[in-house]
Amino acid sequence: MVAGGLQPPPMEEEEEALRSQGRGVIFILDDAQLEVAQVGKTYQLLNCDDHAAYLRKHDKNPALYRPDICHQALLHILDSPLNKAGKIKAVYVRTHKNVLFSINPKTRIPRTIKRFSGLMVQLLQKLSIRATNGPDKLMKVIKGPVTKYLPLDCKRVGFSFAAAKRVAIHEYVAAVDDKPVVFVVGAFAHGRIDAPWVDEELNVSEYPLSAAYCISRITNAFEMKWNIV
């Protein structure tokens, strides 16, 4: 039994829009392989190491089940000085099953993949995660598409090794004006982002980069631009 076709609760789009206003960066992790299934008597987040036999039994390719990619990407976003300085305005994740959820940039993601997996199971089943010391929702499943939560005047940039336009990311960021910038980064082992609504797709290296390293390049470039140390 796979959790994938979940219907999110009513969502105040104005809340998301207000949070993402002003100069800053918005990250969207696209096509993240976060799939929950009942394995034995418990619900678990599927991964290639622990569930290879289960995945093969259900005609799925174990190599594609890499929740660690999304985990590492989120750690690099939320741990960055750019985020600690309040310049990351919003973070969204779209899963391979097309479930969309938002993450409050003030959230502290679990350090280990085991605890992260448990958190994702809870989120995808209960549709939200509340702060332990208050009523605020740190993570919540929201109704797509993600574009309706983005500022109207933002610049939308996708990343792909296959993109024709190659740039030096520090030079690109230095030339960006002060309107919000949305970066779409793939959170998968193999593939290409599905975001036809971006203004442009960029290639930032002659070598394939992990999502986490690509994000580190972006955050570092903005930290240099805005003198965040």
CSV table of C-alpha atoms in Angstrom, one decimal:
chain,number,residue,atom,x,y,z
A,1,MET,CA,0.0,0.0,0.0
A,2,VAL,CA,1.7,3.1,-1.2
A,3,ALA,CA,1.0,6.7,0.1
A,4,GLY,CA,1.0,8.9,-3.0
A,5,GLY,CA,-2.5,10.2,-3.9
A,6,LEU,CA,-3.0,12.2,-0.7
A,7,GLN,CA,-5.3,15.1,-0.8
A,8,PRO,CA,-3.9,18.1,1.2
A,9,PRO,CA,-6.1,20.0,3.6
A,10,PRO,CA,-7.3,23.6,2.7
A,11,MET,CA,-4.3,25.9,2.4
A,12,GLU,CA,-4.0,29.6,2.8
A,13,GLU,CA,-2.0,30.6,-0.3
A,14,GLU,CA,-1.6,34.1,1.0
A,15,GLU,CA,0.5,32.8,4.0
A,16,GLU,CA,2.9,31.1,1.6
A,17,ALA,CA,3.0,34.2,-0.7
A,18,LEU,CA,3.8,36.6,2.1
A,19,ARG,CA,6.5,34.4,3.5
A,20,SER,CA,8.3,34.4,0.1
A,21,GLN,CA,8.2,38.1,-0.6
A,22,GLY,CA,11.2,40.4,-0.6
A,23,ARG,CA,14.8,39.9,-1.6
A,24,GLY,CA,15.9,36.4,-1.2
A,25,VAL,CA,16.1,32.9,-2.5
A,26,ILE,CA,13.5,30.1,-2.9
A,27,PHE,CA,14.5,26.5,-3.4
A,28,ILE,CA,12.3,23.8,-5.1
A,29,LEU,CA,13.6,20.2,-4.9
A,30,ASP,CA,12.0,18.5,-7.8
A,31,ASP,CA,11.0,14.8,-8.3
A,32,ALA,CA,12.3,13.7,-4.9
A,33,GLN,CA,12.0,9.9,-4.5
A,34,LEU,CA,10.0,9.9,-1.2
A,35,GLU,CA,7.6,7.0,-1.3
A,36,VAL,CA,6.0,5.5,1.8
A,37,ALA,CA,4.8,1.9,1.7
A,38,GLN,CA,3.6,-0.7,4.2
A,39,VAL,CA,6.5,-3.2,4.6
A,40,GLY,CA,5.5,-6.0,7.0
A,41,LYS,CA,3.4,-4.4,9.8
A,42,THR,CA,4.9,-0.8,9.5
A,43,TYR,CA,4.9,2.0,7.1
A,44,GLN,CA,8.4,2.9,5.9
A,45,LEU,CA,10.1,5.3,3.5
A,46,LEU,CA,11.5,3.2,0.7
A,47,ASN,CA,15.2,3.2,0.0
A,48,CYS,CA,17.5,1.1,-2.2
A,49,ASP,CA,19.5,-0.3,0.7
A,50,ASP,CA,16.8,-1.6,3.0
A,51,HIS,CA,14.0,-2.4,0.6
A,52,ALA,CA,15.7,-3.7,-2.5
A,53,ALA,CA,13.9,-7.1,-2.4
A,54,TYR,CA,10.5,-5.4,-1.7
A,55,LEU,CA,11.1,-3.0,-4.7
A,56,ARG,CA,12.0,-5.7,-7.1
A,57,LYS,CA,9.0,-7.8,-6.0
A,58,HIS,CA,6.8,-4.8,-7.0
A,59,ASP,CA,8.6,-4.3,-10.3
A,60,LYS,CA,10.4,-1.1,-9.2
A,61,ASN,CA,14.0,-0.2,-9.8
A,62,PRO,CA,15.8,0.0,-6.4
A,63,ALA,CA,18.5,2.3,-7.8
A,64,LEU,CA,15.9,5.1,-8.1
A,65,TYR,CA,14.9,5.0,-4.5
A,66,ARG,CA,17.3,7.5,-3.0
A,67,PRO,CA,15.6,9.6,-0.2
A,68,ASP,CA,19.2,10.4,1.0
A,69,ILE,CA,19.5,12.8,-2.0
A,70,CYS,CA,16.6,14.9,-0.7
A,71,HIS,CA,17.9,14.7,2.8
A,72,GLN,CA,21.4,15.9,2.0
A,73,ALA,CA,20.0,18.7,-0.2
A,74,LEU,CA,17.7,20.0,2.6
A,75,LEU,CA,20.6,19.9,5.1
A,76,HIS,CA,22.7,22.1,2.7
A,77,ILE,CA,19.8,24.5,2.2
A,78,LEU,CA,18.8,24.9,5.8
A,79,ASP,CA,22.3,24.8,7.4
A,80,SER,CA,23.7,27.5,5.1
A,81,PRO,CA,24.7,30.9,6.4
A,82,LEU,CA,22.3,32.3,3.7
A,83,ASN,CA,19.4,30.7,5.5
A,84,LYS,CA,20.6,31.6,9.0
A,85,ALA,CA,20.7,35.2,7.7
A,86,GLY,CA,17.1,34.9,6.8
A,87,LYS,CA,17.6,35.1,3.0
A,88,ILE,CA,16.0,31.8,2.1
A,89,LYS,CA,12.4,32.7,1.9
A,90,ALA,CA,10.8,29.3,1.2
A,91,VAL,CA,11.6,25.7,0.5
A,92,TYR,CA,9.4,23.3,-1.5
A,93,VAL,CA,9.7,19.6,-2.3
A,94,ARG,CA,7.7,17.9,-5.1
A,95,THR,CA,7.9,14.1,-4.9
A,96,HIS,CA,8.0,11.6,-7.7
A,97,LYS,CA,4.3,10.8,-6.9
A,98,ASN,CA,3.5,14.5,-7.3
A,99,VAL,CA,3.0,15.3,-3.7
A,100,LEU,CA,4.0,18.9,-2.9
A,101,PHE,CA,5.0,20.1,0.5
A,102,SER,CA,6.6,23.2,2.0
A,103,ILE,CA,9.2,23.4,4.6
A,104,ASN,CA,9.6,26.4,6.9
A,105,PRO,CA,13.2,27.7,6.5
A,106,LYS,CA,13.5,27.7,10.3
A,107,THR,CA,13.1,24.0,10.5
A,108,ARG,CA,16.0,21.9,11.8
A,109,ILE,CA,16.1,18.7,9.7
A,110,PRO,CA,17.1,15.5,11.5
A,111,ARG,CA,20.8,14.8,11.0
A,112,THR,CA,20.5,11.1,10.2
A,113,ILE,CA,18.7,9.5,7.3
A,114,LYS,CA,16.9,7.1,9.7
A,115,ARG,CA,15.3,9.9,11.6
A,116,PHE,CA,14.6,11.9,8.4
A,117,SER,CA,12.8,8.8,7.0
A,118,GLY,CA,10.6,8.6,10.1
A,119,LEU,CA,9.8,12.3,9.7
A,120,MET,CA,8.8,11.8,6.1
A,121,VAL,CA,6.6,8.9,6.9
A,122,GLN,CA,4.8,11.1,9.5
A,123,LEU,CA,4.5,14.0,7.1
A,124,LEU,CA,3.1,12.0,4.2
A,125,GLN,CA,0.6,10.3,6.4
A,126,LYS,CA,-0.5,13.2,8.6
A,127,LEU,CA,0.0,15.9,6.0
A,128,SER,CA,1.8,18.3,8.4
A,129,ILE,CA,4.5,18.4,11.1
A,130,ARG,CA,4.1,20.9,14.0
A,131,ALA,CA,6.8,22.4,16.1
A,132,THR,CA,7.2,20.7,19.5
A,133,ASN,CA,7.1,24.0,21.4
A,134,GLY,CA,4.3,25.8,19.6
A,135,PRO,CA,1.4,25.6,17.1
A,136,ASP,CA,3.5,26.5,14.0
A,137,LYS,CA,3.6,24.0,11.2
A,138,LEU,CA,7.2,23.3,10.1
A,139,MET,CA,6.2,21.1,7.2
A,140,LYS,CA,2.9,20.7,5.4
A,141,VAL,CA,1.5,19.1,2.3
A,142,ILE,CA,0.0,21.7,0.0
A,143,LYS,CA,-2.0,21.7,-3.1
A,144,GLY,CA,0.0,22.1,-6.3
A,145,PRO,CA,1.1,23.5,-8.6
A,146,VAL,CA,4.1,25.1,-6.8
A,147,THR,CA,3.9,28.1,-9.2
A,148,LYS,CA,0.9,29.6,-7.4
A,149,TYR,CA,3.0,30.1,-4.2
A,150,LEU,CA,5.8,31.9,-6.0
A,151,PRO,CA,6.1,35.8,-6.1
A,152,LEU,CA,4.8,37.3,-9.3
A,153,ASP,CA,8.1,39.2,-10.0
A,154,CYS,CA,10.5,36.4,-9.3
A,155,LYS,CA,13.1,35.0,-11.6
A,156,ARG,CA,12.8,31.2,-12.1
A,157,VAL,CA,15.9,29.2,-12.8
A,158,GLY,CA,16.2,25.4,-13.4
A,159,PHE,CA,19.4,23.4,-13.2
A,160,SER,CA,20.4,20.6,-15.5
A,161,PHE,CA,23.6,19.0,-16.7
A,162,ALA,CA,22.0,18.7,-20.1
A,163,ALA,CA,21.1,22.5,-20.3
A,164,ALA,CA,22.7,24.2,-23.3
A,165,LYS,CA,23.6,27.4,-21.3
A,166,ARG,CA,26.6,27.0,-19.1
A,167,VAL,CA,27.4,29.8,-16.6
A,168,ALA,CA,29.8,30.5,-13.8
A,169,ILE,CA,27.4,30.6,-10.9
A,170,HIS,CA,29.1,33.4,-9.0
A,171,GLU,CA,29.1,35.6,-12.0
A,172,TYR,CA,25.5,34.8,-12.7
A,173,VAL,CA,24.4,35.5,-9.2
A,174,ALA,CA,26.4,38.7,-9.1
A,175,ALA,CA,24.4,40.0,-12.1
A,176,VAL,CA,21.0,39.1,-10.7
A,177,ASP,CA,18.9,42.1,-9.5
A,178,ASP,CA,17.2,42.2,-6.1
A,179,LYS,CA,13.9,40.5,-7.0
A,180,PRO,CA,13.3,37.0,-5.5
A,181,VAL,CA,15.1,34.2,-7.3
A,182,VAL,CA,13.6,30.6,-7.5
A,183,PHE,CA,16.0,27.7,-8.1
A,184,VAL,CA,14.7,24.3,-9.2
A,185,VAL,CA,17.1,21.5,-8.4
A,186,GLY,CA,16.5,17.8,-9.1
A,187,ALA,CA,16.4,15.6,-6.1
A,188,PHE,CA,16.9,12.3,-7.9
A,189,ALA,CA,19.6,9.9,-8.9
A,190,HIS,CA,19.0,10.0,-12.6
A,191,GLY,CA,16.7,12.2,-14.7
A,192,ARG,CA,15.8,15.8,-15.5
A,193,ILE,CA,13.6,18.4,-13.7
A,194,ASP,CA,10.0,18.7,-14.8
A,195,ALA,CA,9.5,22.4,-14.7
A,196,PRO,CA,8.5,23.9,-18.0
A,197,TRP,CA,7.6,27.1,-16.3
A,198,VAL,CA,11.2,28.2,-15.5
A,199,ASP,CA,12.6,31.2,-17.3
A,200,GLU,CA,15.8,29.4,-18.2
A,201,GLU,CA,17.8,26.2,-17.5
A,202,LEU,CA,21.4,26.5,-16.6
A,203,ASN,CA,24.4,24.2,-16.5
A,204,VAL,CA,26.9,25.3,-13.9
A,205,SER,CA,29.7,22.8,-14.4
A,206,GLU,CA,31.3,20.6,-17.1
A,207,TYR,CA,30.8,17.7,-14.7
A,208,PRO,CA,27.6,16.2,-13.2
A,209,LEU,CA,27.0,17.6,-9.7
A,210,SER,CA,25.0,16.2,-6.8
A,211,ALA,CA,22.0,18.2,-5.8
A,212,ALA,CA,23.7,19.0,-2.4
A,213,TYR,CA,26.8,20.4,-4.1
A,214,CYS,CA,24.8,22.3,-6.6
A,215,ILE,CA,22.9,24.0,-3.8
A,216,SER,CA,26.1,24.7,-1.9
A,217,ARG,CA,27.4,26.6,-5.0
A,218,ILE,CA,24.2,28.6,-5.2
A,219,THR,CA,24.1,29.5,-1.5
A,220,ASN,CA,27.8,30.4,-1.4
A,221,ALA,CA,27.4,32.7,-4.4
A,222,PHE,CA,24.7,34.6,-2.7
A,223,GLU,CA,26.6,34.7,0.6
A,224,MET,CA,29.5,36.4,-1.3
A,225,LYS,CA,27.1,38.7,-3.1
A,226,TRP,CA,25.4,39.9,0.1
A,227,ASN,CA,28.5,39.7,2.3
A,228,ILE,CA,27.2,37.0,4.6
A,229,VAL,CA,30.0,35.2,6.4
